[in-house]
Coordinates of C-alpha atoms and ligand atoms in Angstrom, one line a residue:
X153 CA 0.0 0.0 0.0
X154 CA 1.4 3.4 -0.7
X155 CA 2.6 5.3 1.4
X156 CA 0.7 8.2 3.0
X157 CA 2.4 11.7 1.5
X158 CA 4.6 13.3 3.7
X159 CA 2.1 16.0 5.2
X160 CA 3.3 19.7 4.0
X161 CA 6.2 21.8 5.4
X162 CA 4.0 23.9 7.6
X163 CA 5.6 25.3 11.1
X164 CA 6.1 22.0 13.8
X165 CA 2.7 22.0 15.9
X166 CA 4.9 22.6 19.2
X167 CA 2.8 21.8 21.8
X168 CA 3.6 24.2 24.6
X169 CA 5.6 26.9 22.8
X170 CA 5.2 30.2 23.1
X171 CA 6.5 33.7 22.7
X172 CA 7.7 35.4 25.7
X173 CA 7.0 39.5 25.6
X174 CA 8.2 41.7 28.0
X175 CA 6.4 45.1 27.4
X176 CA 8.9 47.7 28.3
X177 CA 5.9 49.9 29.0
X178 CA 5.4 48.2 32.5
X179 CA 8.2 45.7 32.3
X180 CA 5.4 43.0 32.7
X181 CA 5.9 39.6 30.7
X182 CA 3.6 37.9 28.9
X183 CA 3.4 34.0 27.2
X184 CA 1.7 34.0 24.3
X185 CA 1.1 30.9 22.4
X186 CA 2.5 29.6 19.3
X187 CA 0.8 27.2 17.5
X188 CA 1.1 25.9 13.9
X189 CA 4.1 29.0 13.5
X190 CA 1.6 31.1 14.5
X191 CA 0.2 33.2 17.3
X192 CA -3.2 34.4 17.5
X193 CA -3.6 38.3 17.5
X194 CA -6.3 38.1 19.8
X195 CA -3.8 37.0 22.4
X196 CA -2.0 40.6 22.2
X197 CA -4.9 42.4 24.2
X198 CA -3.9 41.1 27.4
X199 CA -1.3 43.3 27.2
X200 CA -2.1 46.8 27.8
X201 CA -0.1 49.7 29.9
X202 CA -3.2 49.5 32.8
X203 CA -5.1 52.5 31.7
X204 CA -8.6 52.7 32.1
X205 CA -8.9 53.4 28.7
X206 CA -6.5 51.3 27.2
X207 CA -7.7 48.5 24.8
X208 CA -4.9 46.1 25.0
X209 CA -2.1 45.6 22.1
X210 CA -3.5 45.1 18.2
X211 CA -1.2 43.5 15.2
X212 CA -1.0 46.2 12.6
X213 CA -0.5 44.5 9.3
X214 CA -1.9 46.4 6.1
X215 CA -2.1 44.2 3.3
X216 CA -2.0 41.5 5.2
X217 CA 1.6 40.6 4.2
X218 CA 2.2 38.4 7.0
X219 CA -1.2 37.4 8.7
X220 CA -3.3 34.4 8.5
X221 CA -6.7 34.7 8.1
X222 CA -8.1 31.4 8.3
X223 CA -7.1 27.6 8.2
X224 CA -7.7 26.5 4.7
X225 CA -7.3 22.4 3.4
X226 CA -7.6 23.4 0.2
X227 CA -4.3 24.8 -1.5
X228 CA -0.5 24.8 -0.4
X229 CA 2.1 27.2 -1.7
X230 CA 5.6 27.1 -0.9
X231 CA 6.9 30.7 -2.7
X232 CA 10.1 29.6 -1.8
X233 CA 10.6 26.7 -4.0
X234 CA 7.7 27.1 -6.3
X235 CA 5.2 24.9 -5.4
X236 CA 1.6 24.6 -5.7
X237 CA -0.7 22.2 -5.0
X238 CA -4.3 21.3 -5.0
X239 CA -5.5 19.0 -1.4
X240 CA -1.9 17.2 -2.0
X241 CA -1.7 16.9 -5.9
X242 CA 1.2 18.9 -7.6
X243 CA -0.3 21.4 -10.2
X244 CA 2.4 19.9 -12.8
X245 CA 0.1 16.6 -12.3
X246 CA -3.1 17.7 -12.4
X247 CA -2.7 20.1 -15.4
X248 CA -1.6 17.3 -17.2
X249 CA -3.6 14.7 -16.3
X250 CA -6.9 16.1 -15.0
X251 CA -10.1 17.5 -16.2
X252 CA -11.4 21.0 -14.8
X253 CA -14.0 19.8 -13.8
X254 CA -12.4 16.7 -12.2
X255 CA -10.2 19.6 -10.5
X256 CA -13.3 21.4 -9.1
X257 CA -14.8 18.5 -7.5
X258 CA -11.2 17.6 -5.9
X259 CA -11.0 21.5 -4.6
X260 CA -14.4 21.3 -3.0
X261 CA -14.7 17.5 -1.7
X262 CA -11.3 17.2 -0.9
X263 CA -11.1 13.2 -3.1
X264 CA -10.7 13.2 -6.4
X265 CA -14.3 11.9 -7.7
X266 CA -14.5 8.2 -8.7
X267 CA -16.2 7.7 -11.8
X268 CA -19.8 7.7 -10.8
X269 CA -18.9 10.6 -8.4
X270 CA -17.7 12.7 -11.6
X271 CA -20.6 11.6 -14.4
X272 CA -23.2 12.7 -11.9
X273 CA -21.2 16.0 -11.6
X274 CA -20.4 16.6 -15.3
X275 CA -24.5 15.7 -16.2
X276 CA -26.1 18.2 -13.5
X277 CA -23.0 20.5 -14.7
X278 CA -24.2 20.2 -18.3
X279 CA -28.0 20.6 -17.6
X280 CA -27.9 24.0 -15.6
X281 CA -26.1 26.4 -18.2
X282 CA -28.8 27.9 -19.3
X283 CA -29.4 31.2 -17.8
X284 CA -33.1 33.1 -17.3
X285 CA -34.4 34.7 -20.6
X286 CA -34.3 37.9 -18.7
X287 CA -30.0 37.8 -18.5
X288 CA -30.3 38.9 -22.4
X289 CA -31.7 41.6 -21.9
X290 CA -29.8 42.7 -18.8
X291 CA -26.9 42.2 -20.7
X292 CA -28.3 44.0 -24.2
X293 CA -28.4 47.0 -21.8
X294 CA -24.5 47.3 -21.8
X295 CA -22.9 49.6 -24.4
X296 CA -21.1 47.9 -27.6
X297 CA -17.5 48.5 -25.6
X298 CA -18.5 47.5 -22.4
X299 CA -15.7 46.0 -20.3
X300 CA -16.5 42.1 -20.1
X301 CA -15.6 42.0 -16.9
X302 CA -17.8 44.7 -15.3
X303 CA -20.8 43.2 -17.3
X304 CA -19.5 39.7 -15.7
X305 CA -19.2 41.1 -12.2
X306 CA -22.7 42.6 -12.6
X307 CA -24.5 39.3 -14.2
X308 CA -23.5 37.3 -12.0
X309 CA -24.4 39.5 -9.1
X310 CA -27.7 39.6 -10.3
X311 CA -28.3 35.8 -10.6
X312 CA -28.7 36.2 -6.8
X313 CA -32.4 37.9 -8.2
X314 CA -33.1 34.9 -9.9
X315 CA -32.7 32.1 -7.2
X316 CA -33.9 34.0 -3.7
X317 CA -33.2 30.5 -2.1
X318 CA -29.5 30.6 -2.3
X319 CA -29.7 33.0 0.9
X320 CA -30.6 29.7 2.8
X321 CA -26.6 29.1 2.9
X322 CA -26.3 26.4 5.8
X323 CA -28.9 23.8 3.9
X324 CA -26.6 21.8 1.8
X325 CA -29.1 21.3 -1.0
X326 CA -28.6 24.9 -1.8
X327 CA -25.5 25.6 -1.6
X328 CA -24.7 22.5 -3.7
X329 CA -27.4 23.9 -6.7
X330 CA -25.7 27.7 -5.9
X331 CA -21.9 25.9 -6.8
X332 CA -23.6 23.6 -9.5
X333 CA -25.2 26.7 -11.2
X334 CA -22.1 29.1 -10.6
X335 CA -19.8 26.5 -12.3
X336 CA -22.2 25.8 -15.1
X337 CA -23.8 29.4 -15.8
X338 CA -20.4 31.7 -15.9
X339 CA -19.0 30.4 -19.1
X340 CA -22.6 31.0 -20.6
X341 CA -22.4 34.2 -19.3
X342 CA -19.2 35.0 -19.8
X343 CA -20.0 33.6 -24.2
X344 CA -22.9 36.2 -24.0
X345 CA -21.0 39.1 -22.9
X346 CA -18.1 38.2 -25.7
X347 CA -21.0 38.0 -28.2
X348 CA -22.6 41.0 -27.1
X349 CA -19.7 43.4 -27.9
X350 CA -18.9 41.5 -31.0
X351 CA -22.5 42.1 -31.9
X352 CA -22.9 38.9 -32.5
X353 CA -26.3 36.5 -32.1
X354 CA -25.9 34.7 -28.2
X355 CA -25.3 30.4 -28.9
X356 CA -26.9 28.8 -26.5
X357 CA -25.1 26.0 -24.7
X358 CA -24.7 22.5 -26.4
X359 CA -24.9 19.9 -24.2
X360 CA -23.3 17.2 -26.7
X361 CA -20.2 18.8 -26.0
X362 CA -17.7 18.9 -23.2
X363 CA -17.2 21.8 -20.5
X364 CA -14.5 23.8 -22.6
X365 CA -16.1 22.5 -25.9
X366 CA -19.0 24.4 -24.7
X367 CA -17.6 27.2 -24.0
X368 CA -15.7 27.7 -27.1
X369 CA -18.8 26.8 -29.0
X370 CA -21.2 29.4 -27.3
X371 CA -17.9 32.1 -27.8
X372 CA -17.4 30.8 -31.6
X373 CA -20.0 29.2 -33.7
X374 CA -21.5 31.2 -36.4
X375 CA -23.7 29.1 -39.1
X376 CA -22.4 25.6 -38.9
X377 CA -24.6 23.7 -37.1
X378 CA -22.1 22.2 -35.1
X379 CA -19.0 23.7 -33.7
X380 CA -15.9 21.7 -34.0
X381 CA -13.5 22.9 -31.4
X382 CA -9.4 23.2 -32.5
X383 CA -8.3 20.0 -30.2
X384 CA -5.0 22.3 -29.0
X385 CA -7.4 24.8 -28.4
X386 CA -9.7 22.8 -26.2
X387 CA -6.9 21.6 -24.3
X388 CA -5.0 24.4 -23.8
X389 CA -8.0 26.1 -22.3
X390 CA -9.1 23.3 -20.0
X391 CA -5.2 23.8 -19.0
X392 CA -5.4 27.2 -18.0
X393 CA -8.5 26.9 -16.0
X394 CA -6.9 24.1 -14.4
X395 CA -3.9 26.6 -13.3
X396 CA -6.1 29.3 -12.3
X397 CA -9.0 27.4 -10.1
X398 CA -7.4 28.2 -6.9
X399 CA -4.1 29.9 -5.3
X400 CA -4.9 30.2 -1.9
X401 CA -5.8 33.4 -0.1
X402 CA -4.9 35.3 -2.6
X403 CA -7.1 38.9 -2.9
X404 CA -10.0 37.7 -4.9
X405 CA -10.2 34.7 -2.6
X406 CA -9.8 37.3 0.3
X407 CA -12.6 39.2 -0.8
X408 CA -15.1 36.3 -1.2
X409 CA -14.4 34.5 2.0
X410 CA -14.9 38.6 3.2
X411 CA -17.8 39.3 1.7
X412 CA -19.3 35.5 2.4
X413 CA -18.8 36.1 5.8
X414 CA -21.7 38.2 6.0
X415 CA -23.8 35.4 5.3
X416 CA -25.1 36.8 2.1
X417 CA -25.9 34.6 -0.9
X418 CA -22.9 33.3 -3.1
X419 CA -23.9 34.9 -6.5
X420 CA -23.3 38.4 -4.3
X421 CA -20.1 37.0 -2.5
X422 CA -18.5 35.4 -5.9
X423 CA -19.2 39.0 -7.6
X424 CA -16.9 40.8 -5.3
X425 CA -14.4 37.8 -6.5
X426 CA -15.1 39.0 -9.6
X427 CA -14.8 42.6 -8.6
X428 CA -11.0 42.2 -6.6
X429 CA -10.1 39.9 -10.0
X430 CA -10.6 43.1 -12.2
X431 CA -7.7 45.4 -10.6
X432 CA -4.9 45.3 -13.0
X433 CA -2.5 44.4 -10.2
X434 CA -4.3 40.9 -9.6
X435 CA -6.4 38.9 -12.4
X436 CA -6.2 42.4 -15.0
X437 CA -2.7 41.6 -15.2
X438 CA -2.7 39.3 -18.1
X439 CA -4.6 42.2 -19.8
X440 CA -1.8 44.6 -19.0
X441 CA 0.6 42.5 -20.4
X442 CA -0.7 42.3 -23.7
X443 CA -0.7 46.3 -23.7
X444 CA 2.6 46.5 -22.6
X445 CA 3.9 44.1 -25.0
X446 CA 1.7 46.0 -27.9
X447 CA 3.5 49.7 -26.3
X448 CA 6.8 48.2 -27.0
X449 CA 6.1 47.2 -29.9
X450 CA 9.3 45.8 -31.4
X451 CA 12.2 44.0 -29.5
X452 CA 14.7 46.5 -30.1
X453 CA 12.2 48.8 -27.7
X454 CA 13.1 45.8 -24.8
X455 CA 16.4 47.5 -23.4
X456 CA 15.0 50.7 -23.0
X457 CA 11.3 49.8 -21.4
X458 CA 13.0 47.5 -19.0
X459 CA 15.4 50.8 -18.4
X460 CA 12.2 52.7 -17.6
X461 CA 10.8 50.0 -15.2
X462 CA 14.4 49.9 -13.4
X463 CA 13.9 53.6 -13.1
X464 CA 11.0 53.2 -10.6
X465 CA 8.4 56.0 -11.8
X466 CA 5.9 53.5 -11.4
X467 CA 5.7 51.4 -14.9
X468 CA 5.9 47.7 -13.8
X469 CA 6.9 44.7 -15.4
X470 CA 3.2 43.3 -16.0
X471 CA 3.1 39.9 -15.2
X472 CA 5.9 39.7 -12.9
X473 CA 6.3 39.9 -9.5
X474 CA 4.6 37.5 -6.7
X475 CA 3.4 38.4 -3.2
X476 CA 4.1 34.8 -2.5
X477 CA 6.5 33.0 -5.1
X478 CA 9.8 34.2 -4.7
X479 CA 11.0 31.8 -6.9
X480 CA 9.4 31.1 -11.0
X481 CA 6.0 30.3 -10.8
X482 CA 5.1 26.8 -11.0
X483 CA 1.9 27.8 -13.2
X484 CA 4.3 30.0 -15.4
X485 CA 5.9 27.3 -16.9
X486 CA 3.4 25.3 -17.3
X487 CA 2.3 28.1 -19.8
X488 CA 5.0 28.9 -21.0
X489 CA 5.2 25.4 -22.7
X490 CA 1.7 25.7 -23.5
X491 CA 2.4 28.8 -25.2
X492 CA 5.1 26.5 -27.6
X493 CA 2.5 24.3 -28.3
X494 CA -0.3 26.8 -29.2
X495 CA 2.2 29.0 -31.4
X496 CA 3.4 25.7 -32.9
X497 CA -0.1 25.7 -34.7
X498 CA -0.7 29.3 -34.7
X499 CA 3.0 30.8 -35.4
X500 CA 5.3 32.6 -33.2
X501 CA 4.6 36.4 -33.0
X502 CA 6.6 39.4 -32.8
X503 CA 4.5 40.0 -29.4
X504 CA 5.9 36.3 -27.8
X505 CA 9.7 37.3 -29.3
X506 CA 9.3 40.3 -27.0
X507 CA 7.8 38.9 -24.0
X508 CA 10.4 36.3 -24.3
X509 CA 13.1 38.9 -24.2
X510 CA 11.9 40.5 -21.9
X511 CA 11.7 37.4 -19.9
X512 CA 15.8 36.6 -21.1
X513 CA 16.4 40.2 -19.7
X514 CA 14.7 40.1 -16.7
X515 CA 16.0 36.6 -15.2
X516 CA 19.3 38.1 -15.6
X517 CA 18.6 41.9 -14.4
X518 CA 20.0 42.5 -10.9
X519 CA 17.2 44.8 -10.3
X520 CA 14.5 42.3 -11.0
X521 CA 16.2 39.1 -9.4
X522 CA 17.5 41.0 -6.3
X523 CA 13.2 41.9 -5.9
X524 CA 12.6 38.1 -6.3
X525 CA 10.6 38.9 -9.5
X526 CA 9.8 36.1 -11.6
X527 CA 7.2 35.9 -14.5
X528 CA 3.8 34.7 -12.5
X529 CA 1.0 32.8 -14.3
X530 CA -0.6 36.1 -15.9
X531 CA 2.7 36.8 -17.8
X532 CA 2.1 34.2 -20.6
X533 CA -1.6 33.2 -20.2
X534 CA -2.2 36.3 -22.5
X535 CA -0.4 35.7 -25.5
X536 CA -1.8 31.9 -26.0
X537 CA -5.6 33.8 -25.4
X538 CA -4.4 36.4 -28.4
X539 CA -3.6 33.7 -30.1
X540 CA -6.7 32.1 -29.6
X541 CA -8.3 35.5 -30.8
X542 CA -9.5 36.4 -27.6
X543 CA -9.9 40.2 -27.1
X544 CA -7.6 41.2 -24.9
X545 CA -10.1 43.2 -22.5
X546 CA -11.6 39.5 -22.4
X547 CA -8.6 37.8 -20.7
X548 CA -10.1 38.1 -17.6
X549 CA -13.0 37.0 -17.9
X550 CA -11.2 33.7 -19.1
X551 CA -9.5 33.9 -15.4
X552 CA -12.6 34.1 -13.6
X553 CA -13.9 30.8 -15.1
X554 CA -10.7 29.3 -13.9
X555 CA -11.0 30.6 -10.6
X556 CA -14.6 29.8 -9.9
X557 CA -14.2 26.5 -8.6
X558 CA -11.5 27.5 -6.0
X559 CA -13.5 30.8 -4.9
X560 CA -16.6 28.6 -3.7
X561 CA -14.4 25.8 -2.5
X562 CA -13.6 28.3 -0.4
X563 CA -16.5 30.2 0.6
X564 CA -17.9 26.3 1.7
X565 CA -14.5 26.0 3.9
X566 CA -15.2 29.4 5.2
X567 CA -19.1 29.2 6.3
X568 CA -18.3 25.7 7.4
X569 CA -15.6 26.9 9.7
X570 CA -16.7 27.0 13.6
X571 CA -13.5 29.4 13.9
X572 CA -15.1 31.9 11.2
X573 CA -17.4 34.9 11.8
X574 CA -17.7 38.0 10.3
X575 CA -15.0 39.4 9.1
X576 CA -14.1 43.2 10.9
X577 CA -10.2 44.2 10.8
X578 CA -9.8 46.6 13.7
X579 CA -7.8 49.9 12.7
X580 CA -5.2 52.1 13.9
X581 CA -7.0 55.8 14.3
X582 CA -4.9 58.8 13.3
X583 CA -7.9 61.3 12.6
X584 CA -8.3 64.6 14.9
X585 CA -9.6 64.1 18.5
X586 CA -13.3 65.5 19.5
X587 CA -14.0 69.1 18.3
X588 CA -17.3 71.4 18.4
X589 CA -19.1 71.4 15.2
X590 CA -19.5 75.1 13.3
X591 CA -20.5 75.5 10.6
X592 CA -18.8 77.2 7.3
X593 CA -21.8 77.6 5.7
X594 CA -24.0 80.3 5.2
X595 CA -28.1 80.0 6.6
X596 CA -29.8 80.3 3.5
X597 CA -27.7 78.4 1.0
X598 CA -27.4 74.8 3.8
X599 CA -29.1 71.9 2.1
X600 CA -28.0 73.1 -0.9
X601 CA -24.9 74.0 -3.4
X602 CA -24.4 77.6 -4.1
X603 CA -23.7 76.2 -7.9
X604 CA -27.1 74.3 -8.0
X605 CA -28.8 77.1 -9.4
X606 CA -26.6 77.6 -11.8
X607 CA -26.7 73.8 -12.9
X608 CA -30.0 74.2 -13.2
X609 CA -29.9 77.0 -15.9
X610 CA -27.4 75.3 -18.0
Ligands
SDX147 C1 -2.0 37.2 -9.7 O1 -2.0 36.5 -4.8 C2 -2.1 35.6 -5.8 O2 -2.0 34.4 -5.6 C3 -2.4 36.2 -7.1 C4 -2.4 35.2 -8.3 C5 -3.6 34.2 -8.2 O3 -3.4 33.1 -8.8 O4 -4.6 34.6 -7.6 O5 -1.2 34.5 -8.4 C6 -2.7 36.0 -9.6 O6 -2.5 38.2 -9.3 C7 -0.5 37.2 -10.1 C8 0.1 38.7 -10.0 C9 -0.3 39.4 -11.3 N1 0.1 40.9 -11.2 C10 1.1 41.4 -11.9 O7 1.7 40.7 -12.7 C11 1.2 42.9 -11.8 C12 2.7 43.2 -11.6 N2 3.2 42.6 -10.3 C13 3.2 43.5 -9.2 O8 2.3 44.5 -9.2 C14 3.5 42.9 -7.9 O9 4.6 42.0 -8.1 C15 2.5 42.1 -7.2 C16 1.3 43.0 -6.9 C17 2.1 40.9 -7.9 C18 3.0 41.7 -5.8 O10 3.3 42.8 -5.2 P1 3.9 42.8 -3.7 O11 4.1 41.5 -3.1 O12 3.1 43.7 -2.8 O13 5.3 43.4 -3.9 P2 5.7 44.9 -3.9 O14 4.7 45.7 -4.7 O15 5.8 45.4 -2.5 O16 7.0 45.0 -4.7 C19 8.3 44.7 -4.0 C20 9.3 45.5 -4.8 C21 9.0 47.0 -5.0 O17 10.2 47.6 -5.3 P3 10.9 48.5 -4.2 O18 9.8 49.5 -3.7 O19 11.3 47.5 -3.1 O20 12.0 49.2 -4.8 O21 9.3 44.9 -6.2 C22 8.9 45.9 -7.1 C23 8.2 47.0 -6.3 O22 8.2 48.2 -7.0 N3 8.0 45.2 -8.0 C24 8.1 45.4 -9.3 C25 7.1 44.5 -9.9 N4 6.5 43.9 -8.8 C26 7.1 44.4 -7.7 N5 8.9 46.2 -10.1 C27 8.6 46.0 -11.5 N6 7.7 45.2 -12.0 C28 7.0 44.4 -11.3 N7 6.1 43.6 -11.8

């Protein structure tokens, strides 16, 4: 019988240690705890200088560089030497093995399904893409150039219109049919908000065909009755959303478990997923690169934009960098050989010649590997959707599928943690102390703007 893996490199659960503060304010000393390599901040409030008015010590960590915000099963990371993996399975594994959708069972059970496990999933998959009659026209309203994202973010939101039940979170029924129908609706939604700025007729979903088959059929098919997806294509895309489904408590995770932690429904807490995944420094970064790429335009440009980034007025090397790998990103080269295959069949651009200079540049750039900055999973993902002909505004959108199976994996782990409640960071106050309103205004004009008037006769 194999053996049982080796659990992960996570801090020795030392019984008994602790920390031992002295606070130099009253030279008292204090034992905190230290369990799992952490200590819990709560712990800090014992200690307090005796004032009547004194709360006790906080943690002050903005950004949350070095706090822990939960226990999590789901996904391990070691940034140090570059590993990810998915309850025990190395990413390099399951992105070449795996299905997605085998991959978002494993992320929310925990098992990998066994074969009557994962029909049953795939079928009630398949028969809930539809979406309510009434999402065309929510989504007709949006402008030709809408952002796809911001009419994703908004659609889904407002499925939580559509099925009043999923606010009954702690009944299992419904929060399996909320998963079922997130998993199985956002690709539809995500095809009708690419065909809506194409101007193109929506395709409904074809249940003949597999999960990315689907997808590439409702984004693609024009007359042919049947839409015959490009093999490399299919399999590219089912690896990319396999390397995007989950990465731990990263900000768009953050802001779901946040957000969930209210209790709301999880169409509202999977839109502010959606929302955090926009910002160019998170999931819009795959975006960004394309532009950047397209601004430099030709590889002779390479010396002199990376000159500009070494500068430090602000322009960053899109798709590098890693709040947690310090090292290469194991997802990046997974793509990056993806990226040989797809441009095998599609041919090698003059945008891939100068992100892979820039790469060649970078790796050897004091500047860059002194900051730890490697390319992360956004850095190539773009160039094999280009090549895909995927609007780059789109790419996004594309991450959010991947990442959907991971964000309600763990919004179940939150609700279902006894540990959890609502999440309220304290804060560190440095506004003015009590002062006696006065007014600057003048009596007649209060309630309203001195300019209103004038507003009013333009
Ligand atoms: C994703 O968290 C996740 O897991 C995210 C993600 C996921 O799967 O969910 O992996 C997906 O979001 C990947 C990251 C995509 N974003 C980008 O590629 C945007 C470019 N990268 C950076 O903005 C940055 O690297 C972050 C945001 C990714 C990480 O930022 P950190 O950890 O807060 O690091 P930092 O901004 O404090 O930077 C440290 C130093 C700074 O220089 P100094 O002030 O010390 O001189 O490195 C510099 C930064 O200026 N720096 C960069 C840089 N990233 C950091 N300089 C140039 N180019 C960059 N890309």
């Amino acid at each position: 019988m194999a053996e049982a893996p080796a659990k992960p490199k996570t801090a020795p659960a030392t019984s008994g240690a602790a920390l031992e503060i002295t606070d130099s304010r009253t030279t008292k000393t204090y034992s905190v705890p230290i369990t799992d390599g952490a200590i819990r901040a709560n712990d800090l409030k014992q200690i307090n200088t005796g004032a009547a008015d004194d709360p006790g010590l906080m943690s002050y960590d903005p950004a949350f560089l070095n706090t822990a915000a939960c226990r999590s099963a789901i996904t391990y990371i070691d940034g140090d030497k570059g590993i990810l993996r998915y309850r025990g399975y190395p990413i390099e594994q399951l992105a070449e093995n795996a299905t997605f959708l085998e991959v978002a069972w494993l992320l929310r059970h925990g098992e990998l399904p066994n074969q009557g496990e994962y029909d049953q999933f795939v079928h009630d998959i398949t028969y809930h893409t539809y979406v309510h009659e009434n999402m065309r026209k929510f989504l007709e309203g949006f402008r030709y150039d809408a952002h796809p994202m911001a009419m994703l973010n908004s659609t889904v939101a407002g499925l939580a219109s559509f099925y009043p039940s999923s606010r009954n979170i702690f009944d299992p029924e419904e929060r399996n049919i909320s998963i079922i129908r997130l998993l199985a609706k956002v690709p539809t939604i995500a095809a009708f908000c690419y065909r809506h700025v194409k101007g193109l007729p929506f395709i409904y979903p074809d249940n003949d065909l597999s999960y990315v088959e689907n997808f590439l059929s409702m984004v693609a098919r024009m007359s042919e009755s049947k839409y015959k997806a490009n093999p490399i294509f299919t399999r590219a895309l089912e690896v990319l959303f396999i390397l995007h489904a989950d990465h731990e408590q990263n900000c768009s995770t953050s802001a779901v478990r946040a957000v969930g932690s209210s209790h709301v429904d999880p169409f509202s807490a999977i839109s502010a997923g959606i929302a955090a995944l926009f910002g160019p420094l998170h999931g819009g970064a795959n975006e960004q690169v394309l532009r950047m790429v397209g601004d430099i335009g030709d590889v002779k440009n390479v010396p002199k934009f990376i000159e500009e980034v070494k500068s430090g007025k602000g322009q960053k090397l899109m798709g590098f960098g890693h709040r947690v790998y310090k090292s290469y990103d194991p997802r990046a080269k997974i793509v990056k050989n993806l990226a040989d295959e797809v441009f095998k069949v599609v041919g090698v651009d003059k945008d891939l010649e100068i992100a892979l200079e820039l790469e060649r540049i970078a790796l050897q750039d004091d500047y860059f590997v002194s900051r730890k900055l490697y390319p992360n999973v956004d850095f190539y993902t773009g160039l094999i959707y280009r090549s895909m002909s995927f609007p780059t505004d789109f790419f996004t959108v594309l991450f959010a599928i991947g990442r959907m199976p991971g964000w309600l994996a763990q919004w179940e782990e939150m609700l279902l943690d006894k540990e959890q409640k609502i999440a309220r960071p304290r804060q560190i106050y440095t506004g003015p102390a009590e002062r006696p309103y006065k007014s600057a205004l003048s009596a007649p004009s209060r309630g309203k703007s001195t300019k209103q008037k004038d507003a009013l006769r333009q």
